Amino acid sequence: MSPQGGGGLRVMGPALQGGTIRVEVGSNVDSVEISAGSSAETIRHEVAPGKVNELPVPPVPGGTILWISIGKGLNRKVVLVEVLAP
Amino acid sequence: MHIEPVYLVPPRPLSAWTRRSFLLAGATFAGGASLGSACGFAIGARRDALPAIGEPEPTGDVELDQLRALAARGADADLVQHRLLFVASTFSHYGQDPVLWHGIARLADLVCVDATFPDRSVFARALAGVIERADSPHAAACKQRVDALRRQR
């Protein structure tokens, strides 16, 4: 397993309720998963590799922590982001 | 001409007050620490202690086997280091595995007792959210820990 916080995934700025979240991904990353903490509440987004992508914040209450991840299996990279009420 | 100070109330010697203050402060600290420890123990004791689990059986799934090994016999430091991957893999792919929920409960206990836990507040709330959303019967021991997780700052 690789350590937490590896390259290839960076969240820029806050995640406002009802807004979008800016996610920068590495050049070999073509999808990002955003989850509220269950498989039923996980959404997969296609993204542009090597760029900053604007992805919709899921409809969750303010204060919810989102699990944003790239990759698969034991090579997955994960970042936590809190959803802020506007 | 030399002017002598006139005290309406003669000054008291400082040394006695300083020593008394020091003793008082020390006694207050000791009392507070004892009371805090007792309360902390009482709060912690309300959660069921985690039962020891044996060596997990191989499943044929390499990823799951590694996660199960980490949950069952991995060092606390390793579990904390891989906490995000571990929790995300559990809720997204292996939500019905009892060994992984044992690891989640271990993480819940660690984040509650370790003030130096990385990103403590955010992780504790994220873990609480995962546990609350879990529909696995194996998450029962973790659900007892949600209130404590929500209190972490």
PDB file of C-alpha atoms in Angstrom:
ATOM      1  CA  MET A   1       0.000   0.000   0.000  1.00  0.00           C
ATOM      2  CA  SER A   2       1.201   3.488  -0.710  1.00  0.00           C
ATOM      3  CA  PRO A   3       1.126   6.191   1.992  1.00  0.00           C
ATOM      4  CA  GLN A   4      -1.763   8.607   2.254  1.00  0.00           C
ATOM      5  CA  GLY A   5      -1.720  11.849   0.321  1.00  0.00           C
ATOM      6  CA  GLY A   6       0.173  10.650  -2.723  1.00  0.00           C
ATOM      7  CA  GLY A   7       0.255  12.574  -5.977  1.00  0.00           C
ATOM      8  CA  GLY A   8      -2.372  12.608  -8.667  1.00  0.00           C
ATOM      9  CA  LEU A   9      -5.219  14.142  -6.673  1.00  0.00           C
ATOM     10  CA  ARG A  10      -5.592  17.610  -5.206  1.00  0.00           C
ATOM     11  CA  VAL A  11      -8.733  19.436  -4.132  1.00  0.00           C
ATOM     12  CA  MET A  12      -8.607  23.196  -4.545  1.00  0.00           C
ATOM     13  CA  GLY A  13     -10.819  25.492  -2.514  1.00  0.00           C
ATOM     14  CA  PRO A  14     -13.937  24.714  -0.516  1.00  0.00           C
ATOM     15  CA  ALA A  15     -16.881  22.461  -1.384  1.00  0.00           C
ATOM     16  CA  LEU A  16     -19.927  24.661  -1.038  1.00  0.00           C
ATOM     17  CA  GLN A  17     -23.358  23.091  -0.725  1.00  0.00           C
ATOM     18  CA  GLY A  18     -25.058  23.159  -4.128  1.00  0.00           C
ATOM     19  CA  GLY A  19     -21.878  24.320  -5.819  1.00  0.00           C
ATOM     20  CA  THR A  20     -18.927  22.709  -7.493  1.00  0.00           C
ATOM     21  CA  ILE A  21     -15.607  21.454  -6.264  1.00  0.00           C
ATOM     22  CA  ARG A  22     -12.318  21.959  -8.111  1.00  0.00           C
ATOM     23  CA  VAL A  23     -10.266  18.806  -8.356  1.00  0.00           C
ATOM     24  CA  GLU A  24      -6.842  18.651  -9.985  1.00  0.00           C
ATOM     25  CA  VAL A  25      -5.873  15.200 -11.216  1.00  0.00           C
ATOM     26  CA  GLY A  26      -2.693  13.684 -12.584  1.00  0.00           C
ATOM     27  CA  SER A  27      -2.010  13.091 -16.256  1.00  0.00           C
ATOM     28  CA  ASN A  28      -2.957   9.401 -16.036  1.00  0.00           C
ATOM     29  CA  VAL A  29      -6.241   9.913 -14.200  1.00  0.00           C
ATOM     30  CA  ASP A  30      -9.497   9.880 -16.148  1.00  0.00           C
ATOM     31  CA  SER A  31     -12.109   9.458 -13.413  1.00  0.00           C
ATOM     32  CA  VAL A  32     -12.842  10.656  -9.889  1.00  0.00           C
ATOM     33  CA  GLU A  33     -15.214   9.161  -7.345  1.00  0.00           C
ATOM     34  CA  ILE A  34     -17.031  11.347  -4.842  1.00  0.00           C
ATOM     35  CA  SER A  35     -18.794   9.653  -1.947  1.00  0.00           C
ATOM     36  CA  ALA A  36     -20.629  10.694   1.189  1.00  0.00           C
ATOM     37  CA  GLY A  37     -19.404   7.536   2.884  1.00  0.00           C
ATOM     38  CA  SER A  38     -21.362   4.625   1.446  1.00  0.00           C
ATOM     39  CA  SER A  39     -21.316   2.690  -1.791  1.00  0.00           C
ATOM     40  CA  ALA A  40     -24.899   3.787  -2.459  1.00  0.00           C
ATOM     41  CA  GLU A  41     -23.885   7.435  -2.268  1.00  0.00           C
ATOM     42  CA  THR A  42     -20.877   7.250  -4.564  1.00  0.00           C
ATOM     43  CA  ILE A  43     -20.791   9.066  -7.889  1.00  0.00           C
ATOM     44  CA  ARG A  44     -18.136   8.481 -10.537  1.00  0.00           C
ATOM     45  CA  HIS A  45     -17.167  11.412 -12.758  1.00  0.00           C
ATOM     46  CA  GLU A  46     -15.169  11.302 -15.974  1.00  0.00           C
ATOM     47  CA  VAL A  47     -12.463  13.984 -15.836  1.00  0.00           C
ATOM     48  CA  ALA A  48      -9.861  15.550 -18.105  1.00  0.00           C
ATOM     49  CA  PRO A  49      -6.456  14.045 -17.232  1.00  0.00           C
ATOM     50  CA  GLY A  50      -3.796  16.431 -15.974  1.00  0.00           C
ATOM     51  CA  LYS A  51      -6.205  19.315 -15.479  1.00  0.00           C
ATOM     52  CA  VAL A  52      -8.328  21.079 -12.898  1.00  0.00           C
ATOM     53  CA  ASN A  53     -11.891  19.749 -13.160  1.00  0.00           C
ATOM     54  CA  GLU A  54     -15.034  21.313 -11.704  1.00  0.00           C
ATOM     55  CA  LEU A  55     -17.279  18.607 -10.298  1.00  0.00           C
ATOM     56  CA  PRO A  56     -20.721  19.037  -8.721  1.00  0.00           C
ATOM     57  CA  VAL A  57     -20.957  18.750  -4.952  1.00  0.00           C
ATOM     58  CA  PRO A  58     -23.461  15.981  -4.162  1.00  0.00           C
ATOM     59  CA  PRO A  59     -26.725  16.994  -2.471  1.00  0.00           C
ATOM     60  CA  VAL A  60     -25.722  16.384   1.152  1.00  0.00           C
ATOM     61  CA  PRO A  61     -26.199  18.470   4.297  1.00  0.00           C
ATOM     62  CA  GLY A  62     -23.569  21.004   5.291  1.00  0.00           C
ATOM     63  CA  GLY A  63     -20.906  19.484   7.499  1.00  0.00           C
ATOM     64  CA  THR A  64     -20.898  16.190   5.605  1.00  0.00           C
ATOM     65  CA  ILE A  65     -17.399  14.944   4.862  1.00  0.00           C
ATOM     66  CA  LEU A  66     -16.878  13.775   1.283  1.00  0.00           C
ATOM     67  CA  TRP A  67     -14.518  10.976   0.307  1.00  0.00           C
ATOM     68  CA  ILE A  68     -12.901  11.952  -2.998  1.00  0.00           C
ATOM     69  CA  SER A  69     -10.782   9.277  -4.605  1.00  0.00           C
ATOM     70  CA  ILE A  70      -8.943   8.218  -7.728  1.00  0.00           C
ATOM     71  CA  GLY A  71      -7.496   4.891  -8.758  1.00  0.00           C
ATOM     72  CA  LYS A  72      -8.472   1.363  -7.853  1.00  0.00           C
ATOM     73  CA  GLY A  73      -7.708  -1.234  -5.239  1.00  0.00           C
ATOM     74  CA  LEU A  74      -4.690  -0.698  -3.056  1.00  0.00           C
ATOM     75  CA  ASN A  75      -3.430   2.092  -5.345  1.00  0.00           C
ATOM     76  CA  ARG A  76      -6.395   4.283  -4.585  1.00  0.00           C
ATOM     77  CA  LYS A  77      -5.701   7.851  -3.419  1.00  0.00           C
ATOM     78  CA  VAL A  78      -8.265   9.443  -1.116  1.00  0.00           C
ATOM     79  CA  VAL A  79      -8.828  12.986   0.123  1.00  0.00           C
ATOM     80  CA  LEU A  80     -11.453  14.169   2.630  1.00  0.00           C
ATOM     81  CA  VAL A  81     -13.343  17.411   2.034  1.00  0.00           C
ATOM     82  CA  GLU A  82     -16.035  18.999   4.186  1.00  0.00           C
ATOM     83  CA  VAL A  83     -19.185  20.377   2.554  1.00  0.00           C
ATOM     84  CA  LEU A  84     -19.823  23.929   3.764  1.00  0.00           C
ATOM     85  CA  ALA A  85     -23.253  25.487   3.982  1.00  0.00           C
ATOM     86  CA  PRO A  86     -23.417  28.675   1.850  1.00  0.00           C
TER      87      PRO A  86
ATOM     88  CA  MET B   1      16.031  65.894  51.475  1.00  0.00           C
ATOM     89  CA  HIS B   2      15.215  62.195  51.660  1.00  0.00           C
ATOM     90  CA  ILE B   3      11.598  60.958  51.518  1.00  0.00           C
ATOM     91  CA  GLU B   4      10.737  57.650  53.119  1.00  0.00           C
ATOM     92  CA  PRO B   5       7.683  55.769  51.791  1.00  0.00           C
ATOM     93  CA  VAL B   6       4.799  55.506  54.206  1.00  0.00           C
ATOM     94  CA  TYR B   7       2.640  52.385  53.979  1.00  0.00           C
ATOM     95  CA  LEU B   8      -0.914  52.543  55.220  1.00  0.00           C
ATOM     96  CA  VAL B   9      -0.905  48.772  55.215  1.00  0.00           C
ATOM     97  CA  PRO B  10       2.517  47.266  55.615  1.00  0.00           C
ATOM     98  CA  PRO B  11       3.465  45.053  52.613  1.00  0.00           C
ATOM     99  CA  ARG B  12       3.399  41.329  53.267  1.00  0.00           C
ATOM    100  CA  PRO B  13       6.354  39.183  52.429  1.00  0.00           C
ATOM    101  CA  LEU B  14       5.981  37.868  48.874  1.00  0.00           C
ATOM    102  CA  SER B  15       7.697  34.581  49.398  1.00  0.00           C
ATOM    103  CA  ALA B  16       4.926  33.083  51.534  1.00  0.00           C
ATOM    104  CA  TRP B  17       2.214  33.989  48.997  1.00  0.00           C
ATOM    105  CA  THR B  18       4.233  32.752  46.069  1.00  0.00           C
ATOM    106  CA  ARG B  19       4.816  29.420  47.730  1.00  0.00           C
ATOM    107  CA  ARG B  20       1.175  29.137  48.761  1.00  0.00           C
ATOM    108  CA  SER B  21       0.008  30.016  45.239  1.00  0.00           C
ATOM    109  CA  PHE B  22       2.329  27.435  43.790  1.00  0.00           C
ATOM    110  CA  LEU B  23       1.031  24.755  46.130  1.00  0.00           C
ATOM    111  CA  LEU B  24      -2.567  25.761  45.445  1.00  0.00           C
ATOM    112  CA  ALA B  25      -2.025  25.699  41.697  1.00  0.00           C
ATOM    113  CA  GLY B  26      -0.341  22.331  41.943  1.00  0.00           C
ATOM    114  CA  ALA B  27      -3.134  20.878  44.041  1.00  0.00           C
ATOM    115  CA  THR B  28      -5.748  22.272  41.644  1.00  0.00           C
ATOM    116  CA  PHE B  29      -3.941  20.766  38.660  1.00  0.00           C
ATOM    117  CA  ALA B  30      -3.619  17.390  40.347  1.00  0.00           C
ATOM    118  CA  GLY B  31      -7.287  17.429  41.304  1.00  0.00           C
ATOM    119  CA  GLY B  32      -8.358  18.408  37.808  1.00  0.00           C
ATOM    120  CA  ALA B  33      -6.188  15.764  36.204  1.00  0.00           C
ATOM    121  CA  SER B  34      -7.588  13.074  38.495  1.00  0.00           C
ATOM    122  CA  LEU B  35     -11.167  14.130  37.847  1.00  0.00           C
ATOM    123  CA  GLY B  36     -10.581  14.394  34.098  1.00  0.00           C
ATOM    124  CA  SER B  37      -8.994  10.962  33.969  1.00  0.00           C
ATOM    125  CA  ALA B  38     -11.871   9.446  35.908  1.00  0.00           C
ATOM    126  CA  CYS B  39     -14.456  11.054  33.611  1.00  0.00           C
ATOM    127  CA  GLY B  40     -12.512  10.017  30.515  1.00  0.00           C
ATOM    128  CA  PHE B  41     -12.292   6.468  31.776  1.00  0.00           C
ATOM    129  CA  ALA B  42     -16.002   6.418  32.555  1.00  0.00           C
ATOM    130  CA  ILE B  43     -16.860   7.682  29.070  1.00  0.00           C
ATOM    131  CA  GLY B  44     -14.483   5.253  27.422  1.00  0.00           C
ATOM    132  CA  ALA B  45     -15.704   2.321  29.472  1.00  0.00           C
ATOM    133  CA  ARG B  46     -19.213   2.746  28.094  1.00  0.00           C
ATOM    134  CA  ARG B  47     -17.982   1.398  24.753  1.00  0.00           C
ATOM    135  CA  ASP B  48     -17.554  -2.336  24.531  1.00  0.00           C
ATOM    136  CA  ALA B  49     -13.909  -3.311  24.386  1.00  0.00           C
ATOM    137  CA  LEU B  50     -12.941  -4.866  21.088  1.00  0.00           C
ATOM    138  CA  PRO B  51     -12.615  -8.642  21.256  1.00  0.00           C
ATOM    139  CA  ALA B  52      -9.410 -10.098  19.914  1.00  0.00           C
ATOM    140  CA  ILE B  53      -9.784 -11.796  16.567  1.00  0.00           C
ATOM    141  CA  GLY B  54      -7.604 -14.515  15.187  1.00  0.00           C
ATOM    142  CA  GLU B  55      -5.657 -14.756  11.984  1.00  0.00           C
ATOM    143  CA  PRO B  56      -8.061 -14.038   9.125  1.00  0.00           C
ATOM    144  CA  GLU B  57      -8.616 -16.844   6.647  1.00  0.00           C
ATOM    145  CA  PRO B  58      -7.468 -16.222   3.050  1.00  0.00           C
ATOM    146  CA  THR B  59     -10.344 -15.251   0.776  1.00  0.00           C
ATOM    147  CA  GLY B  60      -8.682 -15.497  -2.612  1.00  0.00           C
ATOM    148  CA  ASP B  61      -9.041 -11.738  -3.073  1.00  0.00           C
ATOM    149  CA  VAL B  62      -5.559 -10.224  -2.694  1.00  0.00           C
ATOM    150  CA  GLU B  63      -6.829  -6.724  -1.903  1.00  0.00           C
ATOM    151  CA  LEU B  64      -9.307  -7.958   0.685  1.00  0.00           C
ATOM    152  CA  ASP B  65      -6.701 -10.231   2.280  1.00  0.00           C
ATOM    153  CA  GLN B  66      -4.273  -7.326   2.694  1.00  0.00           C
ATOM    154  CA  LEU B  67      -6.959  -5.133   4.194  1.00  0.00           C
ATOM    155  CA  ARG B  68      -8.040  -7.934   6.532  1.00  0.00           C
ATOM    156  CA  ALA B  69      -4.443  -8.488   7.642  1.00  0.00           C
ATOM    157  CA  LEU B  70      -4.135  -4.776   8.387  1.00  0.00           C
ATOM    158  CA  ALA B  71      -7.397  -4.791  10.343  1.00  0.00           C
ATOM    159  CA  ALA B  72      -6.641  -7.937  12.357  1.00  0.00           C
ATOM    160  CA  ARG B  73      -2.955  -7.733  13.142  1.00  0.00           C
ATOM    161  CA  GLY B  74      -1.582  -4.549  11.614  1.00  0.00           C
ATOM    162  CA  ALA B  75       0.213  -2.147  13.936  1.00  0.00           C
ATOM    163  CA  ASP B  76      -1.754   0.888  15.028  1.00  0.00           C
ATOM    164  CA  ALA B  77       0.682   3.143  13.169  1.00  0.00           C
ATOM    165  CA  ASP B  78       0.148   1.215   9.909  1.00  0.00           C
ATOM    166  CA  LEU B  79      -3.618   1.285  10.288  1.00  0.00           C
ATOM    167  CA  VAL B  80      -3.512   5.041  10.887  1.00  0.00           C
ATOM    168  CA  GLN B  81      -1.161   5.597   7.960  1.00  0.00           C
ATOM    169  CA  HIS B  82      -3.502   3.790   5.550  1.00  0.00           C
ATOM    170  CA  ARG B  83      -6.722   4.947   7.213  1.00  0.00           C
ATOM    171  CA  LEU B  84      -8.276   6.672   4.188  1.00  0.00           C
ATOM    172  CA  LEU B  85      -7.645   3.817   1.779  1.00  0.00           C
ATOM    173  CA  PHE B  86      -8.760   1.294   4.391  1.00  0.00           C
ATOM    174  CA  VAL B  87     -12.049   3.007   5.223  1.00  0.00           C
ATOM    175  CA  ALA B  88     -12.854   3.905   1.614  1.00  0.00           C
ATOM    176  CA  SER B  89     -12.238   0.325   0.486  1.00  0.00           C
ATOM    177  CA  THR B  90     -14.391  -1.023   3.291  1.00  0.00           C
ATOM    178  CA  PHE B  91     -17.478   1.060   2.608  1.00  0.00           C
ATOM    179  CA  SER B  92     -17.185   0.972  -1.174  1.00  0.00           C
ATOM    180  CA  HIS B  93     -16.354  -2.694  -1.814  1.00  0.00           C
ATOM    181  CA  TYR B  94     -16.214  -4.831   1.305  1.00  0.00           C
ATOM    182  CA  GLY B  95     -18.990  -3.493   3.498  1.00  0.00           C
ATOM    183  CA  GLN B  96     -20.076  -6.943   4.683  1.00  0.00           C
ATOM    184  CA  ASP B  97     -16.682  -8.139   5.864  1.00  0.00           C
ATOM    185  CA  PRO B  98     -16.549  -8.564   9.663  1.00  0.00           C
ATOM    186  CA  VAL B  99     -12.769  -8.339   9.892  1.00  0.00           C
ATOM    187  CA  LEU B 100     -12.676  -4.974   8.153  1.00  0.00           C
ATOM    188  CA  TRP B 101     -15.325  -3.628  10.536  1.00  0.00           C
ATOM    189  CA  HIS B 102     -13.053  -4.723  13.358  1.00  0.00           C
ATOM    190  CA  GLY B 103     -10.420  -2.479  11.787  1.00  0.00           C
ATOM    191  CA  ILE B 104     -12.918   0.384  11.549  1.00  0.00           C
ATOM    192  CA  ALA B 105     -13.668   0.007  15.274  1.00  0.00           C
ATOM    193  CA  ARG B 106      -9.935   0.038  15.995  1.00  0.00           C
ATOM    194  CA  LEU B 107      -9.591   3.276  14.055  1.00  0.00           C
ATOM    195  CA  ALA B 108     -12.567   4.764  15.909  1.00  0.00           C
ATOM    196  CA  ASP B 109     -10.914   4.007  19.242  1.00  0.00           C
ATOM    197  CA  LEU B 110      -7.555   5.334  18.083  1.00  0.00           C
ATOM    198  CA  VAL B 111      -8.913   8.645  16.835  1.00  0.00           C
ATOM    199  CA  CYS B 112     -10.830   9.107  20.102  1.00  0.00           C
ATOM    200  CA  VAL B 113      -7.845   8.606  22.387  1.00  0.00           C
ATOM    201  CA  ASP B 114      -4.955  10.017  20.353  1.00  0.00           C
ATOM    202  CA  ALA B 115      -4.801  13.820  20.358  1.00  0.00           C
ATOM    203  CA  THR B 116      -2.060  13.699  17.720  1.00  0.00           C
ATOM    204  CA  PHE B 117      -4.145  11.683  15.242  1.00  0.00           C
ATOM    205  CA  PRO B 118      -3.715  13.283  11.771  1.00  0.00           C
ATOM    206  CA  ASP B 119      -6.641  15.535  10.749  1.00  0.00           C
ATOM    207  CA  ARG B 120      -8.394  14.272  13.844  1.00  0.00           C
ATOM    208  CA  SER B 121     -11.623  16.253  13.709  1.00  0.00           C
ATOM    209  CA  VAL B 122     -12.292  15.778  10.000  1.00  0.00           C
ATOM    210  CA  PHE B 123     -11.415  12.098  10.043  1.00  0.00           C
ATOM    211  CA  ALA B 124     -13.493  11.423  13.148  1.00  0.00           C
ATOM    212  CA  ARG B 125     -16.559  13.033  11.560  1.00  0.00           C
ATOM    213  CA  ALA B 126     -15.921  11.257   8.262  1.00  0.00           C
ATOM    214  CA  LEU B 127     -15.657   7.926  10.064  1.00  0.00           C
ATOM    215  CA  ALA B 128     -18.846   8.661  12.012  1.00  0.00           C
ATOM    216  CA  GLY B 129     -20.639   9.303   8.719  1.00  0.00           C
ATOM    217  CA  VAL B 130     -19.427   6.027   7.246  1.00  0.00           C
ATOM    218  CA  ILE B 131     -20.509   4.071  10.309  1.00  0.00           C
ATOM    219  CA  GLU B 132     -23.937   5.722  10.431  1.00  0.00           C
ATOM    220  CA  ARG B 133     -24.545   4.858   6.789  1.00  0.00           C
ATOM    221  CA  ALA B 134     -23.402   1.248   7.127  1.00  0.00           C
ATOM    222  CA  ASP B 135     -26.065  -1.423   6.663  1.00  0.00           C
ATOM    223  CA  SER B 136     -23.836  -4.285   7.782  1.00  0.00           C
ATOM    224  CA  PRO B 137     -24.651  -6.195  10.974  1.00  0.00           C
ATOM    225  CA  HIS B 138     -20.906  -6.270  11.589  1.00  0.00           C
ATOM    226  CA  ALA B 139     -20.932  -2.490  12.087  1.00  0.00           C
ATOM    227  CA  ALA B 140     -22.830  -2.801  15.385  1.00  0.00           C
ATOM    228  CA  ALA B 141     -19.738  -2.411  17.573  1.00  0.00           C
ATOM    229  CA  CYS B 142     -18.773   0.661  15.569  1.00  0.00           C
ATOM    230  CA  LYS B 143     -22.179   2.295  15.979  1.00  0.00           C
ATOM    231  CA  GLN B 144     -21.537   2.456  19.742  1.00  0.00           C
ATOM    232  CA  ARG B 145     -18.594   4.706  18.936  1.00  0.00           C
ATOM    233  CA  VAL B 146     -20.377   7.291  16.785  1.00  0.00           C
ATOM    234  CA  ASP B 147     -21.189   9.688  19.635  1.00  0.00           C
ATOM    235  CA  ALA B 148     -17.581   9.697  20.792  1.00  0.00           C
ATOM    236  CA  LEU B 149     -16.405  10.300  17.222  1.00  0.00           C
ATOM    237  CA  ARG B 150     -18.783  13.241  16.825  1.00  0.00           C
ATOM    238  CA  ARG B 151     -17.310  14.830  19.974  1.00  0.00           C
ATOM    239  CA  GLN B 152     -13.735  14.954  18.642  1.00  0.00           C
ATOM    240  CA  ARG B 153     -12.384  18.405  17.884  1.00  0.00           C
TER     241      ARG B 153
END
